[in-house]
Amino acid sequence: MHLLTSSLKDLPVEEARARMLAAVRPGAPEQIVLDRHALGRVLAEPIQAVRDQPPFDASAMDGYAVPAGGRWGEGLRLVGESAAGRPYAGPPPLAGETVRVFTGARVPDGCAVVIQERATREGDQVRFDGAAPSFKAHVRVRGGDFRRNEVLLPAGAPLDAWRLALAASAGRSEALVFPRPRVAILSTGEEIVRAGAANATDAQIFDSNGPALSTLITQWGGLPIPLDPVRDSRDMILAAVQGAEADLVVTIGGASVGDYDLVKPALAQLGLRLSVETIRLRPGKPTWFGTLPDGRRVLGLPGNPASGLVAAELFLRPLLAAWQGVDPAFPLEHARLAEPLEATGPREHWMRARLSSRPDGSVAAKVFPDQDSSLVSVFAAADALVRRPAGTPALAAGEVVEVLRLKRL
Ligand code: AMP
Ligand code: MG
């Protein structure tokens, strides 16, 4: 028993994340309309083209369709017109004939297009400068963008403007997507009150993690359900979590081992099964994760703003990705330190930093000198987290570090 319990403590970041990810899978797919409300939704089925695009050989220019490879001698006789949406209905022009074409219009079979700048028209006679065109010049051939039955988007692709454009050009107006996870957010602490609360005293602290997490959850595709902050009371914590209709409950604060850190003990009464107790992480060591008997998952974040938000980036973001069927891979970028850094301790350290690009094309990371985990102002100025693995030596300015870019507007 002792061994089992202690194995959930002080877990390396990767192992903690793997344990959390093992506990989530996407819900049953739902059909949605592929309009702007689909932004950020994740495909649960591949999108296949139902026809070729373009569906016909189309002109790339305004000009004249002429039989490809033919000769034009003194000029060609104009026999018709093909405009976008109003294709030429006659048989393809023969040698000596031409059809007026416009951009996006169907090009008669076997024809190339000569741009109008090279043409002089008199009545129904058109003369051209230069040599006759090679086969299919200025023609966008049928299927040149994509072919019927081609898989255009795989399952697991998040929808953005360009992917929606691709699905629309393939003729799709609806698709199956994974449901958004519902995430209840519960701030805890005797001292915590909502910003704007009347008569807040100097002994009280405004809830800043609650609004930050609601926003991050929205950005990451979840449906945030903000609950009213509760005091350090087992009964209040229990009641709030019991009433939360959610797939995941995120608690803030009360995560550590102090006398007033009551979230885990309170939820133990509900039958919480822990799979992560503490993490070898700085800041964010007290972060924990577990499952309630009714299947709801619970992520416990520490109350200090930087601790909670670092843990959210490292764990909540991949969790919400996996919940929606997206690969929760954790791509890090690289940057050069603007200033030297001290050696790290026994925990993996994620430091708030600001990136800037340099004239030589490299990216510089300026790590903020004060990394205290209570500082909201430092987090608000940061646009990246620099990762320092546990037990790494001091680094000189100019050395390369791994960075996680934060999505800032
Ligand atoms: P705790 O994790 O409950 O020990 O809280 C650690 C620190 O974070 C304390 O100074 C709290 O006042 C602060 N804190 C806890 N919850 C929040 C919150 N929701 N927003 C801002 N600060 C908080
Ligand atoms: Mg507290």
PDB file of C-alpha atoms in Angstrom, residues 132-244:
ATOM      1  CA  ALA A 132       0.849  29.501 -81.194  1.00  0.00           C
ATOM      2  CA  PRO A 133       0.600  28.012 -77.647  1.00  0.00           C
ATOM      3  CA  SER A 134       1.832  24.662 -76.467  1.00  0.00           C
ATOM      4  CA  PHE A 135      -0.743  22.153 -75.128  1.00  0.00           C
ATOM      5  CA  LYS A 136      -3.060  23.514 -72.400  1.00  0.00           C
ATOM      6  CA  ALA A 137      -1.250  26.798 -71.712  1.00  0.00           C
ATOM      7  CA  HIS A 138      -3.182  28.902 -69.134  1.00  0.00           C
ATOM      8  CA  VAL A 139      -5.580  26.021 -68.468  1.00  0.00           C
ATOM      9  CA  ARG A 140      -6.358  24.835 -64.936  1.00  0.00           C
ATOM     10  CA  VAL A 141      -6.938  21.193 -65.675  1.00  0.00           C
ATOM     11  CA  ARG A 142      -9.879  19.318 -64.223  1.00  0.00           C
ATOM     12  CA  GLY A 143      -8.883  17.769 -60.848  1.00  0.00           C
ATOM     13  CA  GLY A 144      -5.732  19.906 -60.635  1.00  0.00           C
ATOM     14  CA  ASP A 145      -6.618  21.045 -57.088  1.00  0.00           C
ATOM     15  CA  PHE A 146      -7.919  17.665 -55.904  1.00  0.00           C
ATOM     16  CA  ARG A 147      -9.476  14.518 -57.279  1.00  0.00           C
ATOM     17  CA  ARG A 148     -12.796  12.820 -56.554  1.00  0.00           C
ATOM     18  CA  ASN A 149     -12.493  10.432 -53.552  1.00  0.00           C
ATOM     19  CA  GLU A 150      -9.196  11.975 -52.453  1.00  0.00           C
ATOM     20  CA  VAL A 151      -8.948  12.301 -48.643  1.00  0.00           C
ATOM     21  CA  LEU A 152      -8.619  16.047 -48.134  1.00  0.00           C
ATOM     22  CA  LEU A 153      -8.650  16.185 -44.326  1.00  0.00           C
ATOM     23  CA  PRO A 154      -7.977  13.296 -41.941  1.00  0.00           C
ATOM     24  CA  ALA A 155      -9.964  12.518 -38.797  1.00  0.00           C
ATOM     25  CA  GLY A 156      -8.320  14.413 -35.937  1.00  0.00           C
ATOM     26  CA  ALA A 157      -7.805  17.612 -37.953  1.00  0.00           C
ATOM     27  CA  PRO A 158      -8.938  20.742 -36.066  1.00  0.00           C
ATOM     28  CA  LEU A 159     -11.018  23.030 -38.271  1.00  0.00           C
ATOM     29  CA  ASP A 160      -9.755  26.494 -39.098  1.00  0.00           C
ATOM     30  CA  ALA A 161     -10.580  28.917 -41.888  1.00  0.00           C
ATOM     31  CA  TRP A 162      -8.458  27.160 -44.520  1.00  0.00           C
ATOM     32  CA  ARG A 163      -9.593  23.650 -43.677  1.00  0.00           C
ATOM     33  CA  LEU A 164     -13.210  24.859 -43.729  1.00  0.00           C
ATOM     34  CA  ALA A 165     -12.499  26.362 -47.155  1.00  0.00           C
ATOM     35  CA  LEU A 166     -11.164  22.997 -48.345  1.00  0.00           C
ATOM     36  CA  ALA A 167     -14.198  21.114 -46.995  1.00  0.00           C
ATOM     37  CA  ALA A 168     -16.549  23.655 -48.602  1.00  0.00           C
ATOM     38  CA  SER A 169     -14.761  23.457 -51.968  1.00  0.00           C
ATOM     39  CA  ALA A 170     -15.223  19.695 -51.759  1.00  0.00           C
ATOM     40  CA  GLY A 171     -18.965  20.319 -51.410  1.00  0.00           C
ATOM     41  CA  ARG A 172     -19.280  19.362 -47.736  1.00  0.00           C
ATOM     42  CA  SER A 173     -21.691  21.360 -45.567  1.00  0.00           C
ATOM     43  CA  GLU A 174     -21.722  19.069 -42.512  1.00  0.00           C
ATOM     44  CA  ALA A 175     -19.308  16.703 -40.800  1.00  0.00           C
ATOM     45  CA  LEU A 176     -18.894  14.497 -37.748  1.00  0.00           C
ATOM     46  CA  VAL A 177     -16.791  16.104 -35.032  1.00  0.00           C
ATOM     47  CA  PHE A 178     -15.817  15.091 -31.502  1.00  0.00           C
ATOM     48  CA  PRO A 179     -17.759  16.741 -28.669  1.00  0.00           C
ATOM     49  CA  ARG A 180     -16.197  19.575 -26.711  1.00  0.00           C
ATOM     50  CA  PRO A 181     -15.302  18.490 -23.160  1.00  0.00           C
ATOM     51  CA  ARG A 182     -17.246  20.302 -20.435  1.00  0.00           C
ATOM     52  CA  VAL A 183     -14.851  21.604 -17.820  1.00  0.00           C
ATOM     53  CA  ALA A 184     -16.051  22.886 -14.438  1.00  0.00           C
ATOM     54  CA  ILE A 185     -13.676  25.338 -12.733  1.00  0.00           C
ATOM     55  CA  LEU A 186     -13.712  25.637  -8.961  1.00  0.00           C
ATOM     56  CA  SER A 187     -11.553  28.196  -7.165  1.00  0.00           C
ATOM     57  CA  THR A 188     -11.057  27.365  -3.503  1.00  0.00           C
ATOM     58  CA  GLY A 189      -9.704  29.388  -0.599  1.00  0.00           C
ATOM     59  CA  GLU A 190     -10.921  31.271   2.414  1.00  0.00           C
ATOM     60  CA  GLU A 191      -9.391  34.451   0.977  1.00  0.00           C
ATOM     61  CA  ILE A 192     -10.604  34.099  -2.634  1.00  0.00           C
ATOM     62  CA  VAL A 193     -13.368  36.382  -3.942  1.00  0.00           C
ATOM     63  CA  ARG A 194     -14.534  37.232  -7.441  1.00  0.00           C
ATOM     64  CA  ALA A 195     -13.069  40.378  -8.981  1.00  0.00           C
ATOM     65  CA  GLY A 196     -15.596  43.166  -8.477  1.00  0.00           C
ATOM     66  CA  ALA A 197     -16.936  41.656  -5.246  1.00  0.00           C
ATOM     67  CA  ALA A 198     -18.410  44.387  -3.044  1.00  0.00           C
ATOM     68  CA  ASN A 199     -16.576  45.180   0.210  1.00  0.00           C
ATOM     69  CA  ALA A 200     -13.492  43.072  -0.536  1.00  0.00           C
ATOM     70  CA  THR A 201     -11.097  43.535   2.363  1.00  0.00           C
ATOM     71  CA  ASP A 202      -7.292  43.651   2.415  1.00  0.00           C
ATOM     72  CA  ALA A 203      -7.381  40.075   3.675  1.00  0.00           C
ATOM     73  CA  GLN A 204      -8.951  38.916   0.455  1.00  0.00           C
ATOM     74  CA  ILE A 205      -7.459  38.014  -2.930  1.00  0.00           C
ATOM     75  CA  PHE A 206      -9.283  38.360  -6.222  1.00  0.00           C
ATOM     76  CA  ASP A 207      -9.728  35.139  -8.168  1.00  0.00           C
ATOM     77  CA  SER A 208      -7.438  35.561 -11.187  1.00  0.00           C
ATOM     78  CA  ASN A 209      -6.951  31.888 -12.029  1.00  0.00           C
ATOM     79  CA  GLY A 210     -10.661  31.284 -12.579  1.00  0.00           C
ATOM     80  CA  PRO A 211     -11.040  33.763 -15.451  1.00  0.00           C
ATOM     81  CA  ALA A 212      -7.645  32.771 -16.893  1.00  0.00           C
ATOM     82  CA  LEU A 213      -8.606  29.099 -16.973  1.00  0.00           C
ATOM     83  CA  SER A 214     -12.062  29.760 -18.431  1.00  0.00           C
ATOM     84  CA  THR A 215     -10.354  31.584 -21.266  1.00  0.00           C
ATOM     85  CA  LEU A 216      -7.645  28.983 -21.828  1.00  0.00           C
ATOM     86  CA  ILE A 217     -10.240  26.194 -21.816  1.00  0.00           C
ATOM     87  CA  THR A 218     -12.219  28.081 -24.470  1.00  0.00           C
ATOM     88  CA  GLN A 219      -9.048  28.592 -26.552  1.00  0.00           C
ATOM     89  CA  TRP A 220      -8.280  24.899 -26.235  1.00  0.00           C
ATOM     90  CA  GLY A 221     -11.699  23.823 -27.447  1.00  0.00           C
ATOM     91  CA  GLY A 222     -13.405  23.003 -24.132  1.00  0.00           C
ATOM     92  CA  LEU A 223     -16.638  24.362 -22.676  1.00  0.00           C
ATOM     93  CA  PRO A 224     -15.771  26.146 -19.425  1.00  0.00           C
ATOM     94  CA  ILE A 225     -18.291  26.019 -16.592  1.00  0.00           C
ATOM     95  CA  PRO A 226     -17.156  28.546 -13.963  1.00  0.00           C
ATOM     96  CA  LEU A 227     -18.454  27.693 -10.495  1.00  0.00           C
ATOM     97  CA  ASP A 228     -18.668  30.142  -7.601  1.00  0.00           C
ATOM     98  CA  PRO A 229     -15.438  30.146  -5.531  1.00  0.00           C
ATOM     99  CA  VAL A 230     -15.735  28.183  -2.279  1.00  0.00           C
ATOM    100  CA  ARG A 231     -14.042  28.569   1.097  1.00  0.00           C
ATOM    101  CA  ASP A 232     -11.595  26.090   2.635  1.00  0.00           C
ATOM    102  CA  SER A 233     -14.407  23.854   3.799  1.00  0.00           C
ATOM    103  CA  ARG A 234     -14.741  20.163   2.978  1.00  0.00           C
ATOM    104  CA  ASP A 235     -18.513  20.453   2.844  1.00  0.00           C
ATOM    105  CA  MET A 236     -18.477  23.398   0.448  1.00  0.00           C
ATOM    106  CA  ILE A 237     -15.892  21.749  -1.810  1.00  0.00           C
ATOM    107  CA  LEU A 238     -17.878  18.501  -1.776  1.00  0.00           C
ATOM    108  CA  ALA A 239     -21.173  20.187  -2.567  1.00  0.00           C
ATOM    109  CA  ALA A 240     -19.686  22.243  -5.399  1.00  0.00           C
ATOM    110  CA  VAL A 241     -18.000  19.244  -7.046  1.00  0.00           C
ATOM    111  CA  GLN A 242     -21.033  17.016  -6.540  1.00  0.00           C
ATOM    112  CA  GLY A 243     -23.235  19.492  -8.384  1.00  0.00           C
ATOM    113  CA  ALA A 244     -20.859  20.082 -11.291  1.00  0.00           C
TER     114      ALA A 244
END
